[in-house]
Short mmCIF file of C-alpha atoms in Angstrom, two decimals:
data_model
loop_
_atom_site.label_atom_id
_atom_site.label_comp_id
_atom_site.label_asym_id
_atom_site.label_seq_id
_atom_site.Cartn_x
_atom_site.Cartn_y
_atom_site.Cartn_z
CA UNK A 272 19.15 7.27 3.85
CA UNK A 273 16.20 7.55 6.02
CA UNK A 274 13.53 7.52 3.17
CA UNK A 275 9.88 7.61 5.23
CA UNK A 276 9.87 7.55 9.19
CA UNK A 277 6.72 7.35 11.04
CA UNK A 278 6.66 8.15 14.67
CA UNK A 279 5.24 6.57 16.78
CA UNK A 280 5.82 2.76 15.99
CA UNK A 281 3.06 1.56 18.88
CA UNK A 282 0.20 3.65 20.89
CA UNK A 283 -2.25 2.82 22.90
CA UNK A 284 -5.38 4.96 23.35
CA UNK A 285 -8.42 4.93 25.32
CA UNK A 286 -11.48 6.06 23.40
CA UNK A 287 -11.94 9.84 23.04
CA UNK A 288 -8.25 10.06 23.45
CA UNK A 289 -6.33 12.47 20.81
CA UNK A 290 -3.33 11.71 19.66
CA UNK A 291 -1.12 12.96 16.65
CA UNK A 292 1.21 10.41 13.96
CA UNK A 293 3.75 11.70 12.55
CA UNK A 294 5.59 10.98 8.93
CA UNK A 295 8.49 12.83 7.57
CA UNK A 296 10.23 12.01 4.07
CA UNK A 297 13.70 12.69 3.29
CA UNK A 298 13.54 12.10 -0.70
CA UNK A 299 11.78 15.66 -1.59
CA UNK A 300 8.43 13.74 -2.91
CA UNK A 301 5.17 16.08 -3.71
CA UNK A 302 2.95 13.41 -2.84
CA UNK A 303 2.35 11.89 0.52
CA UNK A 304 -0.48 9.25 1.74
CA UNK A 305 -1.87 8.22 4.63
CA UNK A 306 -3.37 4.65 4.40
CA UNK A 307 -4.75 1.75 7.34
CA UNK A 308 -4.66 -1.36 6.75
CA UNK A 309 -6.72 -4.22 8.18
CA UNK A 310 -7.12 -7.77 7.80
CA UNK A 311 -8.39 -8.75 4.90
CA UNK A 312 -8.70 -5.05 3.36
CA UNK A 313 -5.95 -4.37 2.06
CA UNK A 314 -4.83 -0.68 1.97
CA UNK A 315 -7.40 1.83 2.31
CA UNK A 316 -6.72 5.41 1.62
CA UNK A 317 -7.45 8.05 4.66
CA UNK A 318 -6.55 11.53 3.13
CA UNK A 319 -3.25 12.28 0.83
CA UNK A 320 -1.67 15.65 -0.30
CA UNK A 321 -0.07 16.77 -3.44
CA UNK A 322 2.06 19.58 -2.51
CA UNK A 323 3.00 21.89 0.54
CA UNK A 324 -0.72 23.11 1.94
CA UNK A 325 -2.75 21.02 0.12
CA UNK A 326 -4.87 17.69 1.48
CA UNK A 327 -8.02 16.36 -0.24
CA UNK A 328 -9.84 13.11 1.35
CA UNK A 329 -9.31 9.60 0.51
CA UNK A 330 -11.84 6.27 0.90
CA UNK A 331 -11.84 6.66 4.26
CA UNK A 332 -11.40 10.02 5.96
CA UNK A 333 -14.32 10.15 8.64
CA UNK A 334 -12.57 11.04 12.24
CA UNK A 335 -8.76 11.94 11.03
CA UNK A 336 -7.82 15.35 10.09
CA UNK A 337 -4.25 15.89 8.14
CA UNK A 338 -1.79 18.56 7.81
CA UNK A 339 0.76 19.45 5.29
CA UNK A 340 2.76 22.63 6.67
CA UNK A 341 5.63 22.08 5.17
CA UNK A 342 6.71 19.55 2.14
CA UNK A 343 8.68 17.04 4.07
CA UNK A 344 5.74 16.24 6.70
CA UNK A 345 2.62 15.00 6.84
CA UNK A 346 0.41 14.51 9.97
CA UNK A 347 -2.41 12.58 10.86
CA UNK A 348 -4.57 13.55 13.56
CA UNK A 349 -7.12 11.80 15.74
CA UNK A 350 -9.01 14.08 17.46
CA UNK A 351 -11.57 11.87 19.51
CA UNK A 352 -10.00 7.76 19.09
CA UNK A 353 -12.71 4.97 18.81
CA UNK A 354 -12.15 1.33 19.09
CA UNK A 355 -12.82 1.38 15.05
CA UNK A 356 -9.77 3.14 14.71
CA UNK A 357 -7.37 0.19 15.58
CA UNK A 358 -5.23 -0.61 12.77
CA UNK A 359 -1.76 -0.55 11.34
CA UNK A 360 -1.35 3.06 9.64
CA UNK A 361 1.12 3.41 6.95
CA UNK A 362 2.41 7.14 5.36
CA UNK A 363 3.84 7.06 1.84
CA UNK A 364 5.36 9.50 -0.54
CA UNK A 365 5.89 9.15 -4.18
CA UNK A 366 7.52 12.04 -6.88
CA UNK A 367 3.44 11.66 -8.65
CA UNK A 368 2.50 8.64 -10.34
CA UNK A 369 5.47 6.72 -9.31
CA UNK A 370 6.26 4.56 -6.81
CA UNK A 371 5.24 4.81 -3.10
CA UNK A 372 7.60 4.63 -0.68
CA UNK A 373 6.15 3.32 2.47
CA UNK A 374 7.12 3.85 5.95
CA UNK A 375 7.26 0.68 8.35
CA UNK A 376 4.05 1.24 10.04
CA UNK A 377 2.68 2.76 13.31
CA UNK A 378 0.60 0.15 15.40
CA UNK A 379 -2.61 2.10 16.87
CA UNK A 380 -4.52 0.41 19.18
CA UNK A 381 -7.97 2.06 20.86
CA UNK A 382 -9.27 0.85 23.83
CA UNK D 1280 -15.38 3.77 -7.12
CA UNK D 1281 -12.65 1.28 -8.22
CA UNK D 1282 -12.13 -1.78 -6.24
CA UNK D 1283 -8.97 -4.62 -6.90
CA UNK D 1284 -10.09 -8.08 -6.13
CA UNK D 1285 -7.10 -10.25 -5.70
CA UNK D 1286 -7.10 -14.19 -5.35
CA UNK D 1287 -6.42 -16.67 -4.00
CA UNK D 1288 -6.47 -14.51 -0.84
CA UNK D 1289 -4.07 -17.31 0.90
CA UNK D 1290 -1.70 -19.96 -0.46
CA UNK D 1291 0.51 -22.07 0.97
CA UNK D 1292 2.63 -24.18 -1.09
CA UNK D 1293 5.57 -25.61 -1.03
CA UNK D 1294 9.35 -24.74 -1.77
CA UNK D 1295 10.15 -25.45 -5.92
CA UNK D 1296 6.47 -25.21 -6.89
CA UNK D 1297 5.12 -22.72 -9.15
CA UNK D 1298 1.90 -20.60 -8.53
CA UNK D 1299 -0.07 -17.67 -9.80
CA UNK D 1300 -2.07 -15.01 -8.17
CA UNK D 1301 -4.72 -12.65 -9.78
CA UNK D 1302 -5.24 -9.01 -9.39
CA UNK D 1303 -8.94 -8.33 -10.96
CA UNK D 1304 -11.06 -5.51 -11.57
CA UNK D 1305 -14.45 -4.09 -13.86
CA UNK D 1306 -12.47 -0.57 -13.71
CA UNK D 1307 -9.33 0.04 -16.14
CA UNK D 1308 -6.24 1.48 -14.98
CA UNK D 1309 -3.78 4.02 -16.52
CA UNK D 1310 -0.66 1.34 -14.97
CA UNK D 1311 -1.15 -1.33 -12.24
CA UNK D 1312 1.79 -1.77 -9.71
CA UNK D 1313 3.06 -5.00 -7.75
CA UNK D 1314 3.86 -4.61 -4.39
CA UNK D 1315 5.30 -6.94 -1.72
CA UNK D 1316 4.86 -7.00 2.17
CA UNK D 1317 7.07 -8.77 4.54
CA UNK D 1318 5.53 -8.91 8.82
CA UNK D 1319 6.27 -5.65 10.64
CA UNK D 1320 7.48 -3.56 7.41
CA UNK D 1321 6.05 -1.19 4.78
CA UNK D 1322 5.20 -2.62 1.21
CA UNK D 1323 7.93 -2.44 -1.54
CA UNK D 1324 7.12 -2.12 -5.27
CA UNK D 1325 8.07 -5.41 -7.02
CA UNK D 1326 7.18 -3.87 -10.68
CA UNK D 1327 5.09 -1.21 -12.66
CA UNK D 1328 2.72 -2.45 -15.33
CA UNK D 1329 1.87 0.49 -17.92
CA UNK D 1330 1.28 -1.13 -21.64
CA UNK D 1331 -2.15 -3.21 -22.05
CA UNK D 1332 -0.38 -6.88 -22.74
CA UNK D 1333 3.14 -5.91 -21.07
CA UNK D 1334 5.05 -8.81 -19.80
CA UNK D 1335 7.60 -7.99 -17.10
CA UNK D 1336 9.95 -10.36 -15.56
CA UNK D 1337 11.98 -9.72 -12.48
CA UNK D 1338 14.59 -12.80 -11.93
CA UNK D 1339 11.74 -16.28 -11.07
CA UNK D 1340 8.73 -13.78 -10.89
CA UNK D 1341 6.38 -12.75 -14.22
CA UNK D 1342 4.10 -9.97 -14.10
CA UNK D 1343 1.52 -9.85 -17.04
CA UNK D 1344 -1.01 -6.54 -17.57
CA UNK D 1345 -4.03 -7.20 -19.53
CA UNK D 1346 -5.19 -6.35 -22.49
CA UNK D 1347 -7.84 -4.20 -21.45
CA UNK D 1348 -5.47 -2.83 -18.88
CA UNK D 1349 -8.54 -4.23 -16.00
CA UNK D 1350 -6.57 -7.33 -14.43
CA UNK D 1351 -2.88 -8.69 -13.97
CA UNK D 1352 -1.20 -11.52 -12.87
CA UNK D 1353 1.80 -12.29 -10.88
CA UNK D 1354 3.81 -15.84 -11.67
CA UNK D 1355 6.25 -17.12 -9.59
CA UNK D 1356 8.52 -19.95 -10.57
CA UNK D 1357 10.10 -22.44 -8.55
CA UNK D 1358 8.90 -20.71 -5.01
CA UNK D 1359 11.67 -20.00 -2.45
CA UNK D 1360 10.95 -19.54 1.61
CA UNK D 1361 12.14 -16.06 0.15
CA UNK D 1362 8.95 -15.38 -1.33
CA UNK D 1363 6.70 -15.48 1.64
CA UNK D 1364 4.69 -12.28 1.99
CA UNK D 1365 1.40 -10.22 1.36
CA UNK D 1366 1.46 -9.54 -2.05
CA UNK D 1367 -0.71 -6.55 -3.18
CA UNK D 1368 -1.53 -4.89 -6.55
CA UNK D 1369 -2.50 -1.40 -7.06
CA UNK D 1370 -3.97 0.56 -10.09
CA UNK D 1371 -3.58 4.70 -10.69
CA UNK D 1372 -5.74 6.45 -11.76
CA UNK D 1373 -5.08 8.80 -14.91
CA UNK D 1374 -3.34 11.70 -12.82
CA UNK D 1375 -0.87 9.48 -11.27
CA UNK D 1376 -2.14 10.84 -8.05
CA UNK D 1377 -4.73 8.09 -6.23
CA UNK D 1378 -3.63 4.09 -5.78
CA UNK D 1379 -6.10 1.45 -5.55
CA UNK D 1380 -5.19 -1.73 -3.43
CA UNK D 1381 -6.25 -4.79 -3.48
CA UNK D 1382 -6.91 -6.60 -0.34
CA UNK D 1383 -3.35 -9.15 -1.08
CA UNK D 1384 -2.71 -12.77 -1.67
CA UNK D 1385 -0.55 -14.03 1.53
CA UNK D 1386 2.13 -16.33 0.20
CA UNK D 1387 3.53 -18.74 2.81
CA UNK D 1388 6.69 -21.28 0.96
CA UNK D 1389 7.43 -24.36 3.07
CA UNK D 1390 10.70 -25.07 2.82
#
């Protein structure tokens, strides 16, 4: 029961790098997030999607893109890494107003 | 925009004491959820608050909603090492679709 799996776990960029994370749910949820979290800040919401092909913009959504081809995925792009950008990025899924299921994290760090 | 101010932001206390932590905000929320955070891991719901007033209790912890559905708390009784985490809440809005999250209390039980 693999519930949400983020890959990767760790990066390390150098600024203007691109890279893509990746999150994949097993438990057939409409909704997935993608959130960073920082000391002191809590969760902050990047962008989220309610269905297959749909993504609107969270609190936070200046330099990441997101893609929802198909239900079970949801990807977070970085197209051009700054050291702002270092955090602790967490995907979640929930059926729509439920719980979230979190993954465990990928660790992004920009040089 | 709705913002979740939780406090204290850090507590450290000692194993058989009880505490409290606050989740506060000047927005209302259709439910406010309780979420805990261990090092290295993904948060995990602790308990959904829906009902202005509810009281929920899960084994030694309390979870009240207000009655203007705008703050919570979060009791714990007789603390165990066990509890030690980043407790955050979160509020939904009324389509179930964005969560709010408050920036945690870190717990830390001596034992």
């Amino acid at each position: 029961n693999a519930g949400v799996t983020q890959t990767p776990k760790f990066r390390v960029l150098k600024t203007g790098q691109s890279m893509t994370l990746l999150c994949a749910q097993d438990m057939n949820h409409e909704y997935m997030y993608w959130y960073r979290q920082d000391p002191g800040m809590g969760l902050r919401l990047i962008h989220y999607s309610v269905g297959e092909g749909t993504t609107a913009k969270g609190e936070v959504p200046d330099g990441y893109n997101v893609s929802r081809l198909k239900k079970q995925n949801f990807l977070l792009g970085l197209e051009s890494a700054a050291p702002s950008q270092t955090s602790v990025y967490f995907c979640a899924s929930s059926y729509g107003g439920g719980e979230l299921f979190f993954g465990e994290g990928s660790r992004l760090t920009v040089l | 925009t709705q913002l979740l101010e939780q406090s204290p932001q850090f507590l450290s206390i000692q194993e058989g004491e009880n505490l409290t932590v606050y989740c506060n905000s000047s927005s209302v929320f259709s439910s406010l959820q309780w979420y805990r955070q261990e090092p290295g891991e993904g948060p995990v719901l602790l308990v959904t608050v829906v009902t202005g007033g509810e009281v929920k209790k899960l084994k030694r912890l309390t979870f009240q909603f207000g009655d203007a559905r705008k703050d919570s708390s979060l009791h714990i009784t007789a603390a165990q090492p066990g509890d030690t985490g980043l407790y955050l809440c979160a509020g939904t809005d009324n389509y179930g679709q964005n969560f709010v999250f408050g920036p945690g209390t870190r717990l830390s039980v001596l034992p």
